[in-house]
XYZ file of C-alpha atoms in Angstrom:
292
model
C 142.194 106.072 7.302
C 142.541 104.275 4.013
C 139.996 102.527 2.129
C 140.615 98.924 1.076
C 140.806 99.544 -2.480
C 143.439 102.396 -1.949
C 145.530 100.034 0.057
C 145.600 97.449 -2.573
C 146.372 99.884 -5.170
C 148.915 101.880 -3.237
C 150.729 98.749 -2.091
C 151.212 97.277 -5.808
C 154.733 97.852 -5.562
C 154.893 95.016 -2.806
C 152.930 92.656 -5.409
C 155.176 90.829 -7.528
C 152.803 88.845 -9.710
C 151.242 90.398 -12.842
C 149.706 93.800 -12.017
C 146.862 93.103 -14.688
C 145.492 90.518 -12.510
C 145.554 92.709 -9.393
C 143.562 95.677 -11.591
C 140.958 92.885 -12.845
C 140.308 92.098 -8.906
C 139.771 95.604 -8.212
C 137.626 96.235 -11.076
C 135.660 93.343 -10.349
C 134.818 94.501 -6.683
C 134.368 98.115 -7.846
C 131.500 96.674 -10.108
C 129.506 95.027 -7.126
C 127.096 96.823 -4.804
C 127.045 94.815 -1.528
C 128.774 91.866 0.074
C 128.343 88.390 -1.371
C 124.758 87.029 -0.644
C 124.477 83.794 -3.235
C 126.574 81.459 -4.961
C 126.721 83.672 -8.366
C 128.394 86.423 -6.162
C 131.042 83.618 -4.649
C 131.981 82.848 -8.383
C 133.271 86.145 -8.988
C 136.047 85.256 -6.975
C 136.954 81.812 -8.081
C 139.090 82.900 -11.359
C 141.366 84.674 -8.786
C 142.134 82.014 -6.734
C 144.048 80.436 -9.624
C 146.754 82.954 -9.219
C 148.706 82.083 -5.855
C 150.569 85.182 -5.709
C 147.519 87.245 -5.839
C 145.967 85.259 -2.978
C 148.955 85.680 -1.035
C 149.024 89.549 -1.572
C 145.105 89.488 -0.742
C 145.860 87.522 2.788
C 148.515 89.952 3.858
C 146.694 93.145 3.031
C 143.221 92.013 4.220
C 144.857 91.283 7.499
C 146.571 94.483 7.739
C 143.294 96.373 7.029
C 141.158 94.280 9.535
C 143.693 95.204 12.217
C 143.850 98.617 11.196
C 140.160 98.887 11.329
C 139.933 97.995 14.981
C 138.869 94.113 14.023
C 135.550 95.636 12.357
C 133.870 95.906 15.744
C 131.028 98.480 16.150
C 131.086 101.807 17.847
C 128.267 102.665 20.433
C 125.738 103.485 17.657
C 126.451 99.875 16.173
C 128.220 101.189 13.388
C 131.312 99.662 11.760
C 133.267 101.964 9.743
C 134.890 99.595 7.387
C 134.473 99.110 3.490
C 132.127 96.121 3.754
C 131.582 94.926 0.035
C 135.303 95.217 -0.720
C 136.204 93.107 2.770
C 134.062 90.385 2.164
C 134.663 89.860 -1.458
C 138.443 89.589 -0.565
C 137.504 87.259 2.354
C 135.330 85.299 -0.283
C 138.450 84.792 -2.486
C 140.636 83.576 0.444
C 137.908 81.297 1.662
C 137.806 79.899 -2.154
C 141.729 79.018 -1.754
C 142.317 75.511 -1.862
C 144.456 75.787 1.440
C 143.772 77.448 4.662
C 144.644 81.178 4.376
C 145.811 82.443 7.935
C 143.774 85.853 7.580
C 140.674 83.773 7.478
C 141.549 81.853 10.680
C 142.334 85.185 12.192
C 139.332 87.172 11.272
C 136.817 84.154 12.664
C 138.920 83.607 15.793
C 138.798 87.256 16.464
C 135.232 87.558 15.550
C 134.237 84.495 17.594
C 135.935 86.032 20.558
C 134.499 89.531 20.329
C 130.906 88.075 19.332
C 131.416 90.545 16.313
C 127.788 91.403 15.039
C 129.296 90.987 11.235
C 130.144 87.279 12.121
C 127.035 86.020 10.676
C 128.414 87.599 7.073
C 131.495 85.454 7.362
C 128.944 82.342 8.202
C 127.231 82.889 5.077
C 130.051 83.113 2.979
C 131.319 80.145 4.285
C 128.360 78.096 3.960
C 128.063 79.365 0.041
C 131.748 78.581 -0.885
C 131.175 74.907 0.731
C 135.003 74.712 0.847
C 135.910 71.519 2.838
C 139.147 73.252 3.591
C 137.156 75.576 6.217
C 135.204 72.803 7.594
C 136.530 73.438 11.111
C 136.196 77.011 10.853
C 132.528 76.750 9.353
C 131.782 74.240 12.567
C 133.138 76.648 14.975
C 130.817 79.486 13.793
C 127.736 76.925 13.603
C 128.350 75.922 17.105
C 128.568 79.639 18.293
C 125.028 80.466 16.461
C 123.455 77.387 17.532
C 123.986 78.214 21.043
C 123.776 81.760 20.426
C 120.356 82.021 18.403
C 118.524 80.171 21.144
C 119.010 83.075 23.361
C 117.865 85.772 21.095
C 114.722 87.421 21.297
C 113.559 86.823 18.135
C 113.865 83.244 18.159
C 112.260 82.977 21.538
C 109.242 84.841 20.327
C 108.705 82.694 17.137
C 109.422 79.520 19.225
C 106.399 80.713 21.592
C 104.159 81.303 18.435
C 105.546 78.360 16.584
C 106.654 80.276 13.800
C 109.858 78.679 11.944
C 112.244 80.739 10.182
C 113.730 79.615 6.746
C 116.844 77.978 6.455
C 118.421 80.006 4.278
C 120.753 83.081 5.523
C 119.937 86.594 5.356
C 116.124 85.997 6.275
C 113.647 88.798 7.591
C 110.469 89.818 8.387
C 108.767 93.167 8.699
C 105.392 94.008 9.362
C 103.877 97.656 10.141
C 100.524 98.536 11.819
C 98.552 101.878 11.565
C 96.708 104.298 13.686
C 95.323 107.797 13.024
C 93.839 110.851 14.841
C 96.577 110.876 17.352
C 95.691 113.093 20.418
C 98.299 113.860 23.397
C 97.637 116.990 25.829
C 96.569 119.590 23.806
C 97.947 119.008 20.604
C 95.889 117.263 17.796
C 97.660 115.189 15.720
C 95.957 113.784 12.658
C 98.513 112.094 10.379
C 99.084 108.282 10.288
C 100.986 107.000 13.103
C 103.096 103.695 12.179
C 104.507 101.016 14.192
C 106.989 98.947 12.373
C 108.570 95.673 13.236
C 111.480 94.123 11.930
C 113.166 90.368 12.974
C 115.923 89.046 11.147
C 118.653 86.272 11.133
C 120.785 87.381 14.368
C 123.880 89.065 14.069
C 126.888 87.984 15.745
C 126.470 90.282 18.826
C 122.899 89.116 19.417
C 120.895 91.503 17.593
C 117.797 90.482 16.129
C 114.876 92.651 15.800
C 113.906 96.453 15.402
C 110.714 98.330 16.697
C 109.946 101.737 14.900
C 107.435 104.145 16.050
C 106.907 107.201 13.723
C 104.762 109.442 11.456
C 104.863 110.492 7.862
C 106.082 114.083 9.322
C 108.268 112.433 11.850
C 106.704 114.467 14.607
C 106.679 111.201 16.828
C 109.846 109.068 16.650
C 111.357 106.331 18.112
C 113.567 103.320 17.752
C 114.146 100.285 20.119
C 116.285 96.722 19.609
C 117.488 94.036 21.996
C 119.894 96.355 23.634
C 117.513 99.561 24.323
C 117.031 100.434 27.894
C 114.592 103.765 26.967
C 111.060 103.899 28.002
C 110.283 106.936 26.286
C 109.346 108.003 22.575
C 109.734 111.685 21.081
C 106.929 114.178 20.091
C 108.317 117.070 18.486
C 111.382 116.947 20.263
C 109.885 116.415 23.752
C 110.055 113.067 25.366
C 106.878 111.024 26.248
C 107.597 108.675 29.111
C 106.166 105.108 28.540
C 106.110 102.147 31.221
C 107.373 99.608 28.814
C 110.655 99.471 27.134
C 109.161 97.136 24.135
C 110.387 94.126 22.658
C 108.835 91.382 20.747
C 107.293 89.567 23.929
C 105.725 92.337 25.305
C 104.703 93.665 21.702
C 100.912 93.585 22.317
C 101.054 95.420 25.861
C 103.495 97.825 24.488
C 100.859 98.677 21.660
C 97.917 99.209 24.331
C 100.076 101.401 26.052
C 100.552 103.595 23.162
C 96.873 103.236 22.636
C 96.166 104.911 25.753
C 98.913 107.509 26.138
C 98.229 108.922 22.585
C 94.079 108.311 22.800
C 94.145 106.047 19.543
C 93.402 102.480 18.396
C 95.936 100.433 16.173
C 94.514 98.421 13.655
C 96.067 95.000 14.430
C 96.021 93.986 10.920
C 98.847 94.457 8.846
C 99.206 97.747 7.122
C 102.249 96.362 5.403
C 104.261 92.923 5.586
C 107.228 91.210 4.020
C 108.628 87.932 4.950
C 111.596 86.378 3.403
C 110.353 82.862 1.565
C 110.562 80.055 3.755
C 108.714 80.947 6.949
C 106.406 78.328 8.225
C 103.339 79.391 10.101
C 103.972 83.157 9.850
C 100.114 83.552 9.881
C 100.373 82.959 13.556
C 101.950 86.563 14.172
C 99.260 88.309 12.595
C 96.767 85.668 14.761
C 98.541 86.632 17.841
C 98.486 90.540 17.300
C 94.728 90.303 16.622
C 94.067 88.115 19.959
C 93.793 91.253 22.276
Protein backbone atom coordinates (compact mmCIF):
# COMPACT_ATOMS: atom_id res chain seq x y z
CA UNK A 1 0.00 0.00 0.00
CA UNK A 2 1.23 3.49 -0.82
CA UNK A 3 1.82 5.99 1.93
CA UNK A 4 0.07 9.33 1.60
CA UNK A 5 3.12 11.48 0.85
CA UNK A 6 4.24 9.07 -1.88
CA UNK A 7 0.74 9.26 -3.34
CA UNK A 8 0.93 13.05 -3.47
CA UNK A 9 4.34 12.92 -5.13
CA UNK A 10 3.60 10.16 -7.61
CA UNK A 11 0.50 11.91 -8.89
CA UNK A 12 2.21 15.26 -9.45
CA UNK A 13 1.50 14.96 -13.15
CA UNK A 14 -2.20 15.28 -12.34
CA UNK A 15 -1.59 18.54 -10.48
CA UNK A 16 -2.02 21.45 -12.86
CA UNK A 17 -0.81 24.11 -10.45
CA UNK A 18 2.69 25.25 -9.52
CA UNK A 19 4.61 22.20 -8.33
CA UNK A 20 6.58 24.38 -5.91
CA UNK A 21 3.37 24.85 -3.90
CA UNK A 22 2.91 21.10 -3.65
CA UNK A 23 6.55 20.60 -2.65
CA UNK A 24 6.20 23.22 0.09
CA UNK A 25 3.11 21.45 1.42
CA UNK A 26 4.85 18.07 1.47
CA UNK A 27 7.91 19.53 3.22
CA UNK A 28 5.73 21.27 5.80
CA UNK A 29 3.90 18.05 6.67
CA UNK A 30 7.19 16.11 6.71
CA UNK A 31 8.49 18.51 9.37
CA UNK A 32 5.66 17.63 11.80
CA UNK A 33 5.70 14.83 14.37
CA UNK A 34 2.00 14.18 15.08
CA UNK A 35 -1.52 15.12 14.06
CA UNK A 36 -2.63 18.72 14.81
CA UNK A 37 -3.44 19.32 18.47
CA UNK A 38 -3.40 23.13 18.78
CA UNK A 39 -4.29 26.30 16.92
CA UNK A 40 -0.59 26.77 16.18
CA UNK A 41 -0.62 23.47 14.29
CA UNK A 42 -3.77 24.45 12.41
CA UNK A 43 -2.16 27.70 11.20
CA UNK A 44 0.54 25.69 9.42
CA UNK A 45 -2.02 24.78 6.75
CA UNK A 46 -3.68 28.18 6.34
CA UNK A 47 -1.24 29.57 3.70
CA UNK A 48 -1.93 26.62 1.39
CA UNK A 49 -5.69 27.33 1.33
CA UNK A 50 -4.94 30.41 -0.78
CA UNK A 51 -4.08 28.12 -3.71
CA UNK A 52 -7.39 26.69 -5.02
CA UNK A 53 -5.72 24.20 -7.39
CA UNK A 54 -3.76 22.75 -4.48
CA UNK A 55 -6.91 22.47 -2.34
CA UNK A 56 -8.69 20.62 -5.15
CA UNK A 57 -5.72 18.29 -5.60
CA UNK A 58 -5.61 17.48 -1.87
CA UNK A 59 -9.38 16.99 -1.84
CA UNK A 60 -9.19 14.34 -4.60
CA UNK A 61 -6.04 12.61 -3.31
CA UNK A 62 -7.16 12.36 0.31
CA UNK A 63 -10.51 10.84 -0.64
CA UNK A 64 -8.74 8.22 -2.75
CA UNK A 65 -6.38 7.44 0.11
CA UNK A 66 -9.23 7.25 2.65
CA UNK A 67 -11.04 4.66 0.56
CA UNK A 68 -7.81 2.81 -0.24
CA UNK A 69 -7.12 2.47 3.48
CA UNK A 70 -10.55 0.95 4.21
CA UNK A 71 -11.93 4.22 5.63
CA UNK A 72 -9.32 4.15 8.42
CA UNK A 73 -11.10 1.38 10.30
CA UNK A 74 -9.16 -0.52 12.95
CA UNK A 75 -8.28 -4.19 12.94
CA UNK A 76 -9.10 -6.67 15.73
CA UNK A 77 -6.12 -5.40 17.73
CA UNK A 78 -7.32 -1.82 17.57
CA UNK A 79 -4.72 -0.66 15.02
CA UNK A 80 -5.34 1.61 12.05
CA UNK A 81 -2.77 1.21 9.32
CA UNK A 82 -2.75 4.64 7.75
CA UNK A 83 -0.50 7.71 7.87
CA UNK A 84 -2.03 9.55 10.79
CA UNK A 85 -0.17 12.85 10.88
CA UNK A 86 -0.16 13.26 7.07
CA UNK A 87 -3.85 12.42 6.81
CA UNK A 88 -4.99 14.82 9.48
CA UNK A 89 -2.81 17.70 8.30
CA UNK A 90 -4.33 17.38 4.82
CA UNK A 91 -7.76 17.11 6.43
CA UNK A 92 -6.94 20.32 8.33
CA UNK A 93 -6.01 22.08 5.10
CA UNK A 94 -9.41 21.20 3.66
CA UNK A 95 -11.25 22.25 6.83
CA UNK A 96 -9.57 25.67 6.57
CA UNK A 97 -11.08 26.13 3.09
CA UNK A 98 -13.71 28.84 2.58
CA UNK A 99 -16.07 26.27 1.03
CA UNK A 100 -17.21 22.79 1.97
CA UNK A 101 -14.81 20.25 0.51
CA UNK A 102 -16.47 16.97 -0.47
CA UNK A 103 -13.76 14.83 1.08
CA UNK A 104 -14.25 16.37 4.52
CA UNK A 105 -17.98 15.66 4.39
CA UNK A 106 -17.34 12.13 3.09
CA UNK A 107 -14.83 11.30 5.83
CA UNK A 108 -17.06 12.68 8.61
CA UNK A 109 -20.20 10.93 7.36
CA UNK A 110 -18.37 7.61 6.97
CA UNK A 111 -16.72 7.84 10.39
CA UNK A 112 -20.00 8.72 12.09
CA UNK A 113 -21.75 5.78 10.44
CA UNK A 114 -19.00 3.32 11.42
CA UNK A 115 -18.32 4.78 14.91
CA UNK A 116 -14.69 5.13 13.95
CA UNK A 117 -12.30 5.49 16.89
CA UNK A 118 -10.41 8.35 15.22
CA UNK A 119 -13.53 10.46 14.80
CA UNK A 120 -12.26 12.23 17.92
CA UNK A 121 -9.34 13.60 15.86
CA UNK A 122 -11.71 15.06 13.26
CA UNK A 123 -13.74 16.58 16.10
CA UNK A 124 -10.67 18.22 17.59
CA UNK A 125 -9.56 19.71 14.27
CA UNK A 126 -12.99 21.13 13.47
CA UNK A 127 -13.15 22.77 16.88
CA UNK A 128 -9.65 24.22 16.53
CA UNK A 129 -10.30 25.56 13.02
CA UNK A 130 -13.55 27.27 14.03
CA UNK A 131 -14.57 27.52 10.37
CA UNK A 132 -18.29 28.41 10.19
CA UNK A 133 -18.50 26.70 6.80
CA UNK A 134 -18.34 23.36 8.60
CA UNK A 135 -20.70 24.19 11.48
CA UNK A 136 -23.27 21.60 10.35
CA UNK A 137 -20.63 18.85 10.29
CA UNK A 138 -19.33 19.95 13.68
CA UNK A 139 -22.85 19.93 15.12
CA UNK A 140 -23.33 16.37 13.87
CA UNK A 141 -20.09 15.26 15.52
CA UNK A 142 -20.81 17.06 18.79
CA UNK A 143 -24.31 15.55 18.90
CA UNK A 144 -22.77 12.11 18.39
CA UNK A 145 -20.25 12.55 21.20
CA UNK A 146 -22.81 14.09 23.56
CA UNK A 147 -24.88 10.91 23.36
CA UNK A 148 -21.89 8.65 23.04
CA UNK A 149 -19.82 9.96 25.99
CA UNK A 150 -22.59 9.47 28.55
CA UNK A 151 -22.45 5.73 27.92
CA UNK A 152 -18.66 5.37 28.20
CA UNK A 153 -17.08 3.79 31.26
CA UNK A 154 -14.84 6.74 32.07
CA UNK A 155 -17.66 9.31 32.12
CA UNK A 156 -19.96 7.09 34.17
CA UNK A 157 -17.21 6.44 36.71
CA UNK A 158 -16.14 10.09 36.96
CA UNK A 159 -19.75 11.19 37.30
CA UNK A 160 -20.24 8.81 40.26
CA UNK A 161 -17.13 10.30 41.91
CA UNK A 162 -18.19 13.88 41.02
CA UNK A 163 -15.04 14.35 38.96
CA UNK A 164 -15.33 16.69 35.97
CA UNK A 165 -13.03 16.42 32.97
CA UNK A 166 -11.44 19.45 31.26
CA UNK A 167 -13.26 21.14 28.40
CA UNK A 168 -10.14 20.86 26.24
CA UNK A 169 -9.65 17.96 23.86
CA UNK A 170 -7.22 15.10 24.34
CA UNK A 171 -7.55 15.12 28.12
CA UNK A 172 -6.32 12.12 30.03
CA UNK A 173 -5.34 10.93 33.46
CA UNK A 174 -2.93 8.23 34.52
CA UNK A 175 -2.22 6.90 37.97
CA UNK A 176 -0.20 3.98 39.19
CA UNK A 177 -0.34 1.89 42.35
CA UNK A 178 2.53 -0.26 43.55
CA UNK A 179 2.90 -3.50 45.52
CA UNK A 180 5.93 -5.64 46.36
CA UNK A 181 6.90 -9.09 47.70
CA UNK A 182 4.50 -11.00 45.51
CA UNK A 183 4.03 -14.72 46.18
CA UNK A 184 2.24 -17.07 43.82
CA UNK A 185 2.32 -20.82 44.43
CA UNK A 186 5.89 -21.88 45.16
CA UNK A 187 7.36 -19.05 43.14
CA UNK A 188 8.66 -16.07 45.09
CA UNK A 189 8.33 -12.83 43.22
CA UNK A 190 10.14 -9.95 44.95
CA UNK A 191 10.17 -7.32 42.22
CA UNK A 192 7.74 -4.39 42.22
CA UNK A 193 4.27 -4.96 40.80
CA UNK A 194 2.45 -2.04 39.21
CA UNK A 195 -1.21 -1.44 38.47
CA UNK A 196 -1.60 1.41 36.01
CA UNK A 197 -4.94 3.04 35.20
CA UNK A 198 -5.42 5.43 32.29
CA UNK A 199 -8.61 7.28 31.37
CA UNK A 200 -8.96 9.54 28.36
CA UNK A 201 -11.32 11.53 26.15
CA UNK A 202 -13.45 8.76 24.61
CA UNK A 203 -12.61 7.65 21.10
CA UNK A 204 -15.20 7.41 18.38
CA UNK A 205 -15.69 3.70 19.08
CA UNK A 206 -16.29 4.16 22.83
CA UNK A 207 -12.80 3.33 24.10
CA UNK A 208 -12.19 5.38 27.27
CA UNK A 209 -9.82 3.57 29.63
CA UNK A 210 -6.96 1.10 29.89
CA UNK A 211 -5.76 -0.89 32.90
CA UNK A 212 -2.31 -2.49 32.91
CA UNK A 213 -0.80 -4.94 35.37
CA UNK A 214 2.93 -5.52 35.10
CA UNK A 215 6.31 -5.59 36.84
CA UNK A 216 9.72 -4.30 35.83
CA UNK A 217 10.71 -7.74 34.51
CA UNK A 218 7.31 -8.28 32.84
CA UNK A 219 6.96 -11.71 34.46
CA UNK A 220 3.42 -10.65 35.25
CA UNK A 221 1.49 -8.90 32.53
CA UNK A 222 -2.06 -8.10 31.48
CA UNK A 223 -3.96 -5.22 29.91
CA UNK A 224 -7.69 -4.51 29.82
CA UNK A 225 -9.94 -1.88 28.25
CA UNK A 226 -13.63 -1.12 27.64
CA UNK A 227 -14.04 -4.15 25.41
CA UNK A 228 -12.04 -6.77 27.33
CA UNK A 229 -13.63 -10.08 28.30
CA UNK A 230 -10.55 -11.92 29.60
CA UNK A 231 -10.54 -12.56 33.36
CA UNK A 232 -6.96 -13.67 33.72
CA UNK A 233 -3.41 -12.36 33.75
CA UNK A 234 -0.13 -13.96 32.69
CA UNK A 235 2.64 -14.99 35.06
CA UNK A 236 5.76 -16.24 33.29
CA UNK A 237 3.61 -17.18 30.26
CA UNK A 238 1.10 -19.09 32.41
CA UNK A 239 -2.49 -17.94 32.88
CA UNK A 240 -3.66 -17.03 36.35
CA UNK A 241 -7.43 -17.15 36.51
CA UNK A 242 -9.29 -14.24 38.09
CA UNK A 243 -12.97 -13.85 38.88
CA UNK A 244 -13.23 -10.26 37.65
CA UNK A 245 -12.72 -8.58 34.31
CA UNK A 246 -11.42 -5.24 35.61
CA UNK A 247 -12.92 -1.91 34.72
CA UNK A 248 -13.04 1.49 36.41
CA UNK A 249 -16.16 0.81 38.49
CA UNK A 250 -14.94 -2.47 39.97
CA UNK A 251 -11.32 -1.32 40.32
CA UNK A 252 -11.25 -1.50 44.13
CA UNK A 253 -12.69 -5.02 44.14
CA UNK A 254 -10.17 -6.01 41.48
CA UNK A 255 -7.32 -4.70 43.62
CA UNK A 256 -8.57 -6.80 46.53
CA UNK A 257 -8.67 -9.86 44.30
CA UNK A 258 -5.10 -9.28 43.15
CA UNK A 259 -4.02 -8.95 46.78
CA UNK A 260 -5.68 -12.27 47.65
CA UNK A 261 -4.37 -14.13 44.60
CA UNK A 262 -0.79 -12.92 44.91
CA UNK A 263 -0.65 -12.56 48.70
CA UNK A 264 0.30 -8.89 48.64
CA UNK A 265 -1.03 -5.48 49.56
CA UNK A 266 -1.21 -2.48 47.25
CA UNK A 267 -0.42 0.96 48.54
CA UNK A 268 -3.61 2.92 47.72
CA UNK A 269 -1.63 6.16 47.46
CA UNK A 270 -0.50 6.99 43.96
CA UNK A 271 3.00 5.86 43.12
CA UNK A 272 2.68 8.08 40.05
CA UNK A 273 -0.04 10.37 38.73
CA UNK A 274 -0.72 12.66 35.80
CA UNK A 275 -3.88 14.64 35.09
CA UNK A 276 -4.37 17.03 32.19
CA UNK A 277 -4.85 20.55 33.51
CA UNK A 278 -8.49 21.44 34.12
CA UNK A 279 -9.86 18.43 36.03
CA UNK A 280 -12.24 19.35 38.85
CA UNK A 281 -12.38 17.29 42.06
CA UNK A 282 -9.69 14.93 40.80
CA UNK A 283 -8.65 14.22 44.41
CA UNK A 284 -11.94 12.34 44.80
CA UNK A 285 -10.33 9.47 42.89
CA UNK A 286 -7.51 9.16 45.40
CA UNK A 287 -9.98 9.38 48.30
CA UNK A 288 -12.14 6.70 46.70
CA UNK A 289 -9.18 4.35 46.31
CA UNK A 290 -8.23 4.73 49.97
CA UNK A 291 -11.72 3.82 51.11
CA UNK A 292 -11.36 0.05 51.33
